[in-house]
Coordinates of C-alpha atoms and ligand atoms in Angstrom, one line a residue:
Chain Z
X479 CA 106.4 148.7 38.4
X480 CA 110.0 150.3 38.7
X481 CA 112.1 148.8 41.1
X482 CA 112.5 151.4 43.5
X483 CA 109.8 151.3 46.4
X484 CA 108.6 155.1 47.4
X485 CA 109.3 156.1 50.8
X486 CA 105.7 156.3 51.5
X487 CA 105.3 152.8 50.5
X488 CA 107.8 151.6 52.7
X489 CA 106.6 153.4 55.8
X490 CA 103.2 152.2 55.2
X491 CA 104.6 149.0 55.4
X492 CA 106.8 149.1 58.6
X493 CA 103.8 150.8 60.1
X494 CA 101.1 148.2 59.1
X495 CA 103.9 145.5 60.4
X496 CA 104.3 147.8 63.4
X497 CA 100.7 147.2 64.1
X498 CA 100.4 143.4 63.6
X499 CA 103.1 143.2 65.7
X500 CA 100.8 145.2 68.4
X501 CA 97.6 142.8 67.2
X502 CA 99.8 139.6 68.1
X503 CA 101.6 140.8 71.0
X504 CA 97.9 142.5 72.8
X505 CA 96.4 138.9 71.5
X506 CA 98.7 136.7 73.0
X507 CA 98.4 139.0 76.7
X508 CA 94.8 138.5 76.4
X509 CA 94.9 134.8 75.9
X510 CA 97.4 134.9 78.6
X511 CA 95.1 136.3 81.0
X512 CA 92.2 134.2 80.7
X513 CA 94.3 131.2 81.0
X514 CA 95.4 132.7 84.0
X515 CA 91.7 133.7 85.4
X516 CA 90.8 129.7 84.0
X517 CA 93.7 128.5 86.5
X518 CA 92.0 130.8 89.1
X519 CA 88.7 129.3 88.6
X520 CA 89.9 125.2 88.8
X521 CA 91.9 126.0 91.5
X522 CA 88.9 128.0 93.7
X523 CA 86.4 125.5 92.4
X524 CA 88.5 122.3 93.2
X525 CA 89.3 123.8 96.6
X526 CA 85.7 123.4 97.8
X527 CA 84.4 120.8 95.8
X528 CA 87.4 118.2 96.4
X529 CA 88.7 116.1 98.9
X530 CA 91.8 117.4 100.4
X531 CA 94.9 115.3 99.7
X532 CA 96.1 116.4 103.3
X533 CA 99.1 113.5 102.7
X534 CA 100.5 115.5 100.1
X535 CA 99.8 118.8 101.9
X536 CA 101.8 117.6 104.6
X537 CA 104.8 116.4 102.5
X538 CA 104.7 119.7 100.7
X539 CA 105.1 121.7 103.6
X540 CA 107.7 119.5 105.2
X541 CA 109.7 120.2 101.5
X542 CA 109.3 124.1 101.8
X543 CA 110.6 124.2 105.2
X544 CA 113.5 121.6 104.9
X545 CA 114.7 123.4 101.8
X546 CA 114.6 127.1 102.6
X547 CA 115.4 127.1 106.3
X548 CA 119.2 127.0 106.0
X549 CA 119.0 129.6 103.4
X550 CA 116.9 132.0 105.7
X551 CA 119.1 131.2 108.5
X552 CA 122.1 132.4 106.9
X553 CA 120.2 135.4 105.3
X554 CA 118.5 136.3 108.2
X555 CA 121.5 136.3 110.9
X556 CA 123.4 138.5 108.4
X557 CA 120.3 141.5 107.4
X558 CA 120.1 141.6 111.3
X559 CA 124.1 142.0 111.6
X560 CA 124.6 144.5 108.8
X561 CA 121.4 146.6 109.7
X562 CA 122.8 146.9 113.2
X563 CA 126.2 147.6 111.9
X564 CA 125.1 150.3 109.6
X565 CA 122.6 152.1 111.6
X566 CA 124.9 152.8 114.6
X567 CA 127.1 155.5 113.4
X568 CA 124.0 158.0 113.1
X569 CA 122.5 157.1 115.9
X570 CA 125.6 157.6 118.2
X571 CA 126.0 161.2 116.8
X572 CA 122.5 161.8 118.0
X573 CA 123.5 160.0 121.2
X574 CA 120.5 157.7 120.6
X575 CA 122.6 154.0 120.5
X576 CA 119.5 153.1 122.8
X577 CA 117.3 152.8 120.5
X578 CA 119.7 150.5 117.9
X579 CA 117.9 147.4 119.4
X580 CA 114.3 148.4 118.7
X581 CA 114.9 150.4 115.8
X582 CA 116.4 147.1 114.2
X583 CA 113.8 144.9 115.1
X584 CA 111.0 146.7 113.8
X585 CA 112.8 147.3 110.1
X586 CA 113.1 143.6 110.3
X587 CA 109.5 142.6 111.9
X588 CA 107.8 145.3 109.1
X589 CA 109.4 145.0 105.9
X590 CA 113.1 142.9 106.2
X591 CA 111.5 139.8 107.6
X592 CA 108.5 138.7 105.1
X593 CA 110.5 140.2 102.3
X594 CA 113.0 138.8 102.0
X595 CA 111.9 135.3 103.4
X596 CA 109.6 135.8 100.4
X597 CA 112.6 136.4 98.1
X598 CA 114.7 134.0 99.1
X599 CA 111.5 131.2 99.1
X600 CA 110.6 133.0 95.3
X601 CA 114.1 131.5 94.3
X602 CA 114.2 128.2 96.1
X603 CA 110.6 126.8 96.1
X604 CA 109.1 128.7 93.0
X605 CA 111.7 127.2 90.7
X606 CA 111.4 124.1 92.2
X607 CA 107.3 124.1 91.4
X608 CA 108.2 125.5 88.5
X609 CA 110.7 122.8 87.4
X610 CA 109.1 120.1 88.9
X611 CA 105.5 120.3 87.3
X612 CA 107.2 121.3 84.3
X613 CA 109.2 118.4 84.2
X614 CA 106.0 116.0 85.2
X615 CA 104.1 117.9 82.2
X616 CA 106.8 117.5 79.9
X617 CA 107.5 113.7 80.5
X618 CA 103.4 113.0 80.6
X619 CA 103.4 112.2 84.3
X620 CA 100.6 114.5 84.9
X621 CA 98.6 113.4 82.0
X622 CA 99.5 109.8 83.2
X623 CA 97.8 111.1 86.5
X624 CA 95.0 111.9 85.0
X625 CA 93.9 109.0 83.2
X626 CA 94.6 107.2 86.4
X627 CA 90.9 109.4 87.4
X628 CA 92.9 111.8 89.5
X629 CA 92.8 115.6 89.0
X630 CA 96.2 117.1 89.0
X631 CA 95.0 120.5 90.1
X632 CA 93.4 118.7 93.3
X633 CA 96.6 116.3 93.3
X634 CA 99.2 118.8 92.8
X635 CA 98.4 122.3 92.6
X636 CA 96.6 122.5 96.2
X637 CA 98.7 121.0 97.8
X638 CA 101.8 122.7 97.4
X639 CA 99.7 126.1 96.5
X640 CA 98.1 125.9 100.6
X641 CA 101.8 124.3 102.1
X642 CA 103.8 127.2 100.8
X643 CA 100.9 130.3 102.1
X644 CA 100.8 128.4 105.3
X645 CA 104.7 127.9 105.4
X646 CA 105.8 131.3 104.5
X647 CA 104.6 133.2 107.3
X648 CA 106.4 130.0 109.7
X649 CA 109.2 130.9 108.1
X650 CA 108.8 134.6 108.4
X651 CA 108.7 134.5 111.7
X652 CA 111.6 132.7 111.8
X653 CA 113.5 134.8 109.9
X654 CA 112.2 137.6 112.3
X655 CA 114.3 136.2 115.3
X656 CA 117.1 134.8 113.5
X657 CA 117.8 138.6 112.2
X658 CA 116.7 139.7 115.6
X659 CA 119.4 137.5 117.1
X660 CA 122.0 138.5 114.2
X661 CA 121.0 142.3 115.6
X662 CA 122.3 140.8 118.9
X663 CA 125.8 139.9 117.5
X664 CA 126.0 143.0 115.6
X665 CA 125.4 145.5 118.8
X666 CA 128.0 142.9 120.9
X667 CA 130.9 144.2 118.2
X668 CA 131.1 147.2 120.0
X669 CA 128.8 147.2 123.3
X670 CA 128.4 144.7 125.9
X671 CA 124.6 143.8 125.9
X672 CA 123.3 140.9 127.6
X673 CA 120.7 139.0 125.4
X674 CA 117.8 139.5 128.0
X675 CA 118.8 143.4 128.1
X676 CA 118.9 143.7 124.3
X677 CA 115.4 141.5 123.7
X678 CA 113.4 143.8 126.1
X679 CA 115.2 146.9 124.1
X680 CA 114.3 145.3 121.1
X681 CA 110.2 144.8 122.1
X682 CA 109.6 147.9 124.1
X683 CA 109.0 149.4 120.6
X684 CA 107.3 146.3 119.0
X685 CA 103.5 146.2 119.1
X686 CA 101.1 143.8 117.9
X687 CA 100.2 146.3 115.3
X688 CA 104.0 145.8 114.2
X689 CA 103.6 142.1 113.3
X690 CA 99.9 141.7 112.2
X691 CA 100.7 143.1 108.9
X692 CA 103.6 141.5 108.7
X693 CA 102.4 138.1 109.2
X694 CA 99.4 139.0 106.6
X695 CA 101.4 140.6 104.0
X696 CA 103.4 136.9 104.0
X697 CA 100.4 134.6 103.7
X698 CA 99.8 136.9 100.4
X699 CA 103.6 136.3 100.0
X700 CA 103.3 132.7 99.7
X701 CA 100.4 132.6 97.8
X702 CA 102.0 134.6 95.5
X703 CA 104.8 132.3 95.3
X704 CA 102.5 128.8 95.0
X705 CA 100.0 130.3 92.0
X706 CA 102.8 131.8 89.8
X707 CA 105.0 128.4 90.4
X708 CA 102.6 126.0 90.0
X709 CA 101.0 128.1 86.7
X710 CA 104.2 128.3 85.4
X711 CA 105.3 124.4 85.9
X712 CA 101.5 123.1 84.9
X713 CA 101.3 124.9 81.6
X714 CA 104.6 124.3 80.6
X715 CA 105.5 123.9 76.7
X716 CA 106.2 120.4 75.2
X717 CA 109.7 119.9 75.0
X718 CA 112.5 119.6 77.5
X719 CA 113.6 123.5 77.4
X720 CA 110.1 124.4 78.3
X721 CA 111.4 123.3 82.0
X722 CA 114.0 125.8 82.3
X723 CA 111.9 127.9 81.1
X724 CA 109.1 127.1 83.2
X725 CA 111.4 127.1 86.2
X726 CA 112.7 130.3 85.9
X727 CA 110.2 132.2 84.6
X728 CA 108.8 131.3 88.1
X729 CA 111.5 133.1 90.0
X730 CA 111.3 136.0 87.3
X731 CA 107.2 136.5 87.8
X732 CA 107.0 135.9 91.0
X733 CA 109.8 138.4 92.3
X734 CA 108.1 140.9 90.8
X735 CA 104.5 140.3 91.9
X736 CA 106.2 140.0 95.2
X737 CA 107.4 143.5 95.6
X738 CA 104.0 144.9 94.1
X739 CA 102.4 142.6 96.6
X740 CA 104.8 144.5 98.9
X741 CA 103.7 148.0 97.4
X742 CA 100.1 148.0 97.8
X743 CA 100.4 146.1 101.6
X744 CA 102.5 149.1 102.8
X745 CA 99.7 151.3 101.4
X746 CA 97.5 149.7 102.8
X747 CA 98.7 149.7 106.5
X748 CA 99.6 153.0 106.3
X749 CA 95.8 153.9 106.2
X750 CA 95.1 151.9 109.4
Chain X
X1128 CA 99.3 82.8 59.7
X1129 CA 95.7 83.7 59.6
X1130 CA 94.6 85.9 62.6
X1131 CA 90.7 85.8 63.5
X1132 CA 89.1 89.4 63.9
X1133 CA 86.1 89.5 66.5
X1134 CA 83.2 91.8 65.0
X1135 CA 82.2 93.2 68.2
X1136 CA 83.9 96.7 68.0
X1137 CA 85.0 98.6 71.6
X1138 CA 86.1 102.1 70.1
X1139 CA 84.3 103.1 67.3
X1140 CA 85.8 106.6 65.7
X1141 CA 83.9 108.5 63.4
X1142 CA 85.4 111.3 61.3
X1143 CA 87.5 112.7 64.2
X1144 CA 88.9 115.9 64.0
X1145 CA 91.6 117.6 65.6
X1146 CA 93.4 121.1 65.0
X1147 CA 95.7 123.2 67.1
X1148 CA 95.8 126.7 65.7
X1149 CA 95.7 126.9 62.2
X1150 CA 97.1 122.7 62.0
X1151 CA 94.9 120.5 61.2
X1152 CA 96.4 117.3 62.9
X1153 CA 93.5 114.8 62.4
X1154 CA 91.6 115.6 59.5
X1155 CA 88.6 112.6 59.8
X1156 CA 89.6 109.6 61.3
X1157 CA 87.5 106.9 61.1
X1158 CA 88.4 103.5 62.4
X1159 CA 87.3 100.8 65.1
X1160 CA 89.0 98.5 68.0
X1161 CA 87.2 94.9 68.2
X1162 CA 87.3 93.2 71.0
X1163 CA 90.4 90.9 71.7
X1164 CA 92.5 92.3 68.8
X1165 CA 96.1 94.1 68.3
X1166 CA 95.5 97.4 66.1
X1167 CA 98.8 98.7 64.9
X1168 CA 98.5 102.5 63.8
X1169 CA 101.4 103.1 61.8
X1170 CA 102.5 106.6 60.5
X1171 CA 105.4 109.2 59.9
X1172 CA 106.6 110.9 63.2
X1173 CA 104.1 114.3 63.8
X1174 CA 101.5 112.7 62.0
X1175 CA 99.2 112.8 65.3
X1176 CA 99.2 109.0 66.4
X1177 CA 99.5 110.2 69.7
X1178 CA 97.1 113.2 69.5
X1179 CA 94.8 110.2 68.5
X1180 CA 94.7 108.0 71.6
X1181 CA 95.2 111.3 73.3
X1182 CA 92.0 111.9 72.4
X1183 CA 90.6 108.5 72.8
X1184 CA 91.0 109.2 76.6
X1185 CA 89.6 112.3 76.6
X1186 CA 93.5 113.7 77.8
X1187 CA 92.8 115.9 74.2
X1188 CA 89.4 117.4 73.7
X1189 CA 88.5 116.3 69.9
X1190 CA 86.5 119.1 67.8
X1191 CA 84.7 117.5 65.7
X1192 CA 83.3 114.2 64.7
X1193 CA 82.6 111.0 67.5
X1194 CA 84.7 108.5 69.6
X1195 CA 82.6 105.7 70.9
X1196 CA 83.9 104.1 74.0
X1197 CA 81.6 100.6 75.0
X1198 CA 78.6 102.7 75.2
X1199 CA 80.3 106.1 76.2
X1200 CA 79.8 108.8 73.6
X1201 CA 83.3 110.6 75.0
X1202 CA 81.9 114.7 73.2
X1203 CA 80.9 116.2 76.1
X1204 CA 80.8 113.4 78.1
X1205 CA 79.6 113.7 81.6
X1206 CA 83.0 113.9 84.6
X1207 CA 81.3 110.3 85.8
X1208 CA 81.2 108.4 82.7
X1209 CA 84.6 109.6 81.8
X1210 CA 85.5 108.2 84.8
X1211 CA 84.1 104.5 83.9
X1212 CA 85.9 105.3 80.4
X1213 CA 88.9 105.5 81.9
X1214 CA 89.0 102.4 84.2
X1215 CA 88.1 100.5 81.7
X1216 CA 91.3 101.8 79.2
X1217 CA 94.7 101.4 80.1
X1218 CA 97.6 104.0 78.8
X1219 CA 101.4 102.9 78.4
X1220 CA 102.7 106.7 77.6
X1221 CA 105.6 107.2 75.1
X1222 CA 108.1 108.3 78.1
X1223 CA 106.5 105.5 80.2
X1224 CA 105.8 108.5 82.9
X1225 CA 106.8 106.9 86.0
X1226 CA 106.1 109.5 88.8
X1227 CA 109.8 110.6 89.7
X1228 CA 109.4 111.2 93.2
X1229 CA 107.5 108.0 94.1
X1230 CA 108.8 104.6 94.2
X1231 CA 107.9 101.8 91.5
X1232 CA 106.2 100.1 95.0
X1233 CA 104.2 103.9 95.1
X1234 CA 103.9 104.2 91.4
X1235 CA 101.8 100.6 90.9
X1236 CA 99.8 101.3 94.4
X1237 CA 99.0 105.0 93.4
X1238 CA 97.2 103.7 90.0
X1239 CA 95.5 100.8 92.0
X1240 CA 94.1 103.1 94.3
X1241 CA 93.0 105.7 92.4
X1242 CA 91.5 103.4 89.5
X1243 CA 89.9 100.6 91.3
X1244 CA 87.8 99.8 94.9
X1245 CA 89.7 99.9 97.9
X1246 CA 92.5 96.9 98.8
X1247 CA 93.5 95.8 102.0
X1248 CA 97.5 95.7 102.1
X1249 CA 97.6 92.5 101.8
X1250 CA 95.6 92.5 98.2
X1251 CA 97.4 95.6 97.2
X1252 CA 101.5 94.0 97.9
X1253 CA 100.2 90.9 96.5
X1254 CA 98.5 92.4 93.2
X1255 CA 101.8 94.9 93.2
X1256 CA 104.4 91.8 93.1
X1257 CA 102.0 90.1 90.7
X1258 CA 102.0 93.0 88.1
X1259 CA 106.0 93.0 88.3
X1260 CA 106.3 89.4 88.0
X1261 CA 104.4 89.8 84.5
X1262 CA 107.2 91.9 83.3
X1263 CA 110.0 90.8 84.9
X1264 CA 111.5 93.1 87.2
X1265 CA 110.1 91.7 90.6
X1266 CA 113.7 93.0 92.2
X1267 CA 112.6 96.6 91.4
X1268 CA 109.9 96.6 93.6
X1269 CA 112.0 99.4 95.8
X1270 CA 113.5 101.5 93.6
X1271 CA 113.0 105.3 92.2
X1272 CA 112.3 105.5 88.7
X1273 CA 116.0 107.4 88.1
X1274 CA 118.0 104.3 89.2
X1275 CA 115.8 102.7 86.3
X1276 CA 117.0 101.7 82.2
X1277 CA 114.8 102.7 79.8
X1278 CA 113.2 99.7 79.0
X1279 CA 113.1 98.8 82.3
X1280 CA 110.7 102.0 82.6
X1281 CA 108.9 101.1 79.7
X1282 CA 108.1 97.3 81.5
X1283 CA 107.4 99.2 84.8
X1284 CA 105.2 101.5 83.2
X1285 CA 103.4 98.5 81.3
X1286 CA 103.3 96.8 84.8
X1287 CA 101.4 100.3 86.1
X1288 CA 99.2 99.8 83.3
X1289 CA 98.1 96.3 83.7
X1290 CA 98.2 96.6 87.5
X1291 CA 94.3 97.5 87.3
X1292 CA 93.6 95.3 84.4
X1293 CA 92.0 97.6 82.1
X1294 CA 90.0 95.8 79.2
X1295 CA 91.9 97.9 76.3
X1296 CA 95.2 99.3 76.5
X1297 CA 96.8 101.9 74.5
X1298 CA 100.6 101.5 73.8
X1299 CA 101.9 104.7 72.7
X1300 CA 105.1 103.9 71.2
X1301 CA 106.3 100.9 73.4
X1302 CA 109.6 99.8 72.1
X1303 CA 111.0 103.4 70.5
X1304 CA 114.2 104.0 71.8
X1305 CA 115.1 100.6 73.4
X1306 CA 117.9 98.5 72.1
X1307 CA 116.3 95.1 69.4
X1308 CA 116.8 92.6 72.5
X1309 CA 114.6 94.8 74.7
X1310 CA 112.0 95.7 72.0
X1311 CA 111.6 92.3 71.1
X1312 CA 111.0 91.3 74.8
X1313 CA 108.5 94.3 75.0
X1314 CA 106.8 93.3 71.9
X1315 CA 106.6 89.6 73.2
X1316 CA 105.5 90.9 76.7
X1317 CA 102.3 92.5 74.9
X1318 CA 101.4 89.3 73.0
X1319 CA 102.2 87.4 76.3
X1320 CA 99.3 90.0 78.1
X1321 CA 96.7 90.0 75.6
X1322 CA 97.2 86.1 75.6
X1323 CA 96.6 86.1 79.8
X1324 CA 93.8 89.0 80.1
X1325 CA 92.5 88.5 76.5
X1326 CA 92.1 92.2 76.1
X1327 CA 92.0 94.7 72.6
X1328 CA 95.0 97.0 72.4
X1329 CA 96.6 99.5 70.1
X1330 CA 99.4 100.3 69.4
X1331 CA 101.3 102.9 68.0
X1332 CA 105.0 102.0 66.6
X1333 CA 107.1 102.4 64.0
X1334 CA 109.1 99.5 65.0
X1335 CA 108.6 97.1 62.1
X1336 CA 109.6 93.6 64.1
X1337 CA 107.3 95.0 66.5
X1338 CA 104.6 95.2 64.2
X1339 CA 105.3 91.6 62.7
X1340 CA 105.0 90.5 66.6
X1341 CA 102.2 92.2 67.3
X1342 CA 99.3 93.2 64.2
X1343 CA 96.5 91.4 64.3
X1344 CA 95.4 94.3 62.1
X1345 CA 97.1 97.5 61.0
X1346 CA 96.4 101.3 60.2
X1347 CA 98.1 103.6 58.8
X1348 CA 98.1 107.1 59.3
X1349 CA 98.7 110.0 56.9
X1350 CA 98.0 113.7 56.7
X1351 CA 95.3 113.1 59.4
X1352 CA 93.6 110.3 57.4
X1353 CA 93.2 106.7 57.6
X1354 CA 95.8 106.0 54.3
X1355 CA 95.4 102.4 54.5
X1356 CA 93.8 99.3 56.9
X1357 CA 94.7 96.0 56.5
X1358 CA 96.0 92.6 57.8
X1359 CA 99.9 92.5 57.7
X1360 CA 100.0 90.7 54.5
X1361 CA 98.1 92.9 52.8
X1362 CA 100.5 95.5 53.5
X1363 CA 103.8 93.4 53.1
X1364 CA 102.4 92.8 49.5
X1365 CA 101.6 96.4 48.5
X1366 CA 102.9 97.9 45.8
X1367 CA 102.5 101.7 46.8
X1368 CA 105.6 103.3 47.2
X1369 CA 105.1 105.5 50.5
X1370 CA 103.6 102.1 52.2
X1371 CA 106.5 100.4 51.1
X1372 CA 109.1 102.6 52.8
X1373 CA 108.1 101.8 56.1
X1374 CA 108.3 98.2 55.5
X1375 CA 111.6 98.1 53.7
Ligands
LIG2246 N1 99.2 119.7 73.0 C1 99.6 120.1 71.8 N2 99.7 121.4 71.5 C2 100.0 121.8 70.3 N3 100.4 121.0 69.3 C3 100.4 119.6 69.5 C4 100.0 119.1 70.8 N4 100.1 117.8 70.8 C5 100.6 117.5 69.5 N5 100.7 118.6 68.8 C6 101.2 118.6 67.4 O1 100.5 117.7 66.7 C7 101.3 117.0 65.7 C8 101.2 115.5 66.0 O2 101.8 115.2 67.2 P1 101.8 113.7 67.7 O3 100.5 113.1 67.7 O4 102.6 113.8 69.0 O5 102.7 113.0 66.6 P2 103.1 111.4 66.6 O6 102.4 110.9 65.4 O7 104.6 111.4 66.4 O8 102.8 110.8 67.9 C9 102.7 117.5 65.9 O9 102.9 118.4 64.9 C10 102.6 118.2 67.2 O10 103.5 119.3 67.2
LIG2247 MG1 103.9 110.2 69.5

């Protein structure tokens, strides 16, 4: 054979690479996904068949409040402040600054709120699953658990999966009057509104309709956050970078389900 | 120094078999535990010591070939009898695997509770202080895991394992990484226990004073087969050249 390689030759190649490269890549998504319905299926099946470790349910929910509530109360006072701040302009040339106080608190009841309490608890408690089962898989604590005859799923998983759905919607309704308060300072900058005044403005407009949703859409929100967390930490890789990875491939996952979470909820209560 | 081997046998491996993807890590393993006796598996690092006893307590699913357990076949062994499997086996893991957020206190009590009948406090503080005693660090009783050495780990981590006095015990790597004075008091701590609770271990090390301590027997490992099984002697005085390089 001469040394020159025909051009068809070569693009046969690069396209029969081309399509291993689709094989392997489609392969690995599909292995992907039935690990992920597997998870699924321990965690639904250890959820009824199981006794509840209510000890470490407890602790788990005390750890998702005490770290994100400082965050959210930062975050939260601020939205409520800049939302007020920004809104005002068009609503004085409509001669409408009325309606500031409700119009704030139901963009932060619907969609500000369980949003970005979601985001910010994404960040803080995902990675922290992520990293922390990651590291316990890495260093062989959970096998050690185990072949001490306890299931980690049942041990770990639930736990932290059913503190951070229950949690989440706490702590969006936190969030809620924290950026409902921020809304407060942010109409005193230029007005002179008593609180009383400005919290019956703010709930003429709110309806229950307003905050079922809301509160919903977050229990899917935290559930969200728990399953991709804890699947990321439990099947990390063996070696010490796996945590990192584990940890912020968390965040990364669940930020995005989060905001299609968001999508199809909006759909959703639109139709009601 | 002759060392008496008893005949009755408590794991009996048959041909195991154990791949992940296309790498065959063991490649059929045959070899047996009797009771009372210190089996050293020696091999390279990678050479699936640890994917063995992995599999020996069912933490690795073996795919082909048979692990006999007292009288548990472990293949597709029923969620109950694993359970009796693993009571009966203790497991001192390579990182020693301390639960980080728990205290050594929490770590002991979490494997009595979970592996034996219920304690009063009273049983449960006294077996606790007992355990620590047996390796020496009955100070640490109140301490996380992170304000702990590495061999001080290790010890706690044996003390976790003997805590529910299992009748064999697995030592995955016990004194790798520790400095000679600790390794020999590790190594000396495992004769000391099989001495006290007269139970069958084994143990995977590439530590050769270790091995001197410990071998009542040894096995070596290579390319997923049993290369060579002997008394230490016999492999002291061997002539091949690969066995030779670990005893050199
Ligand atoms: N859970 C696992 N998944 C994939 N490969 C593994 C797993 N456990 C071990 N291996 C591979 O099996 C081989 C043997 O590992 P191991 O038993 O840990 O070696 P060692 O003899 O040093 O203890 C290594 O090549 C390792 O990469
Ligand atoms: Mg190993």
């Amino acid at each position: 054979m001469s040394k020159t390689t025909y051009p068809s030759e070569n693009a046969l190649a690069k396209q029969s690479s081309f399509f291993t490269f689709i094989k392997e890549k489609s392969v690995a998504f599909f292995i992907d996904v039935a690990n992920v319905v597997d998870y699924l299926k321990r965690i639904v099946r250890n959820l009824f068949t199981n006794s509840f470790e209510f000890q470490e349910f407890l602790k788990q929910s005390y750890q998702c409040g005490n770290k994100s509530v400082g965050l959210i109360s930062i975050t939260g006072i601020i939205v409520g402040l800049v939302l007020t701040i920004q809104s005002r302009p068009p609503l004085v040339e409509f001669g409408a600054v009325g309606m500031l106080p409700g119009m704030v608190a139901i963009s932060i009841i619907r969609e500000m709120g369980p949003v970005i309490t979601a985001l910010i608890c994404a960040g803080k408690i995902g990675s922290s699953m992520g990293a922390e089962l990651g590291s316990m898989r890495v260093t062989e604590q959970i096998d050690a658990m185990e072949v001490s005859n306890t299931n980690p799923i049942n041990f770990l998983i639930i736990p932290r999966l059913l503190a951070v759905t229950f949690m989440i919607p706490l702590l969006t309704l936190y969030a809620d009057a924290i950026g409902i308060f921020g809304s407060w300072l942010g109409v005193n900058i230029k007005d002179d509104v008593s609180l009383k005044l400005f919290m019956t403005q703010a709930f003429d407009n709110v309806e229950f309709i307003d905050i079922i949703p809301a509160v919903i859409k977050s229990f899917f929100f935290g559930a969200v956050i728990g399953l991709v967390g804890c699947y990321k930490g439990f099947n990390a890789g063996r070696g010490t970078e796996s945590v990192g990875i584990a940890a912020n491939s968390a965040v990364v996952t669940s930020s995005l389900l989060l905001i299609i979470v968001d999508l199809i909820a909006v759909q959703i209560t639109d139709l009601l | 120094m002759k060392k008496e081997v008893n005949d009755k046998v408590v794991i009996d491996i048959k041909d195991l078999r154990k791949s992940f993807g296309d790498q065959k890590v063991l490649d059929g393993i045959t070899l047996q535990l009797h009771k009372e006796e210190n089996l050293v598996v020696l091999g390279k690092s990678g050479s699936g010591k640890s994917v063995l006893i992995k599999c020996i307590v069912n933490l690795l699913k073996h795919d082909a070939g048979s692990i006999k357990v007292g009288k548990h076949e472990l293949t597709d062994i029923k969620e109950d009898d694993l359970i009796e499997v693993r009571k009966k086996i203790g497991f001192l893991f390579q990182s020693a695997a301390l639960y980080d957020s728990m205290t050594v206190r929490e770590n002991l009590a979490f494997a009595l509770s979970r592996l034996s009948k219920e304690f009063s406090k009273e049983e449960t503080d006294q077996k606790i202080m007992e355990a620590l005693e047996n390796v020496g660090l009955p100070d640490s009783i109140d301490k996380m895991p992170s304000e702990l050495s590495g061999g001080m780990k290790k010890r706690i981590g044996l003390a976790r394992t003997l805590v529910v006095n299992p009748k064999i015990i697995l030592f995955d790597e016990p004194t790798t990484g520790l400095d000679p004075v600790t390794s020999r008091e590790i190594s000396d701590l495992i004769n000391e226990t099989k001495a006290k609770f007269r139970n069958s271990s084994i143990i995977i090390t590439h530590d050769i004073d270790c091995v001197k301590t410990v071998a009542d027997r040894i096995a070596m490992i290579k390319e997923g087969k049993i290369y060579k099984q002997g008394s230490l002697e016999e492999f002291l005085n061997d002539e091949d050249p690969y066995i030779k390089s670990f005893f050199k």
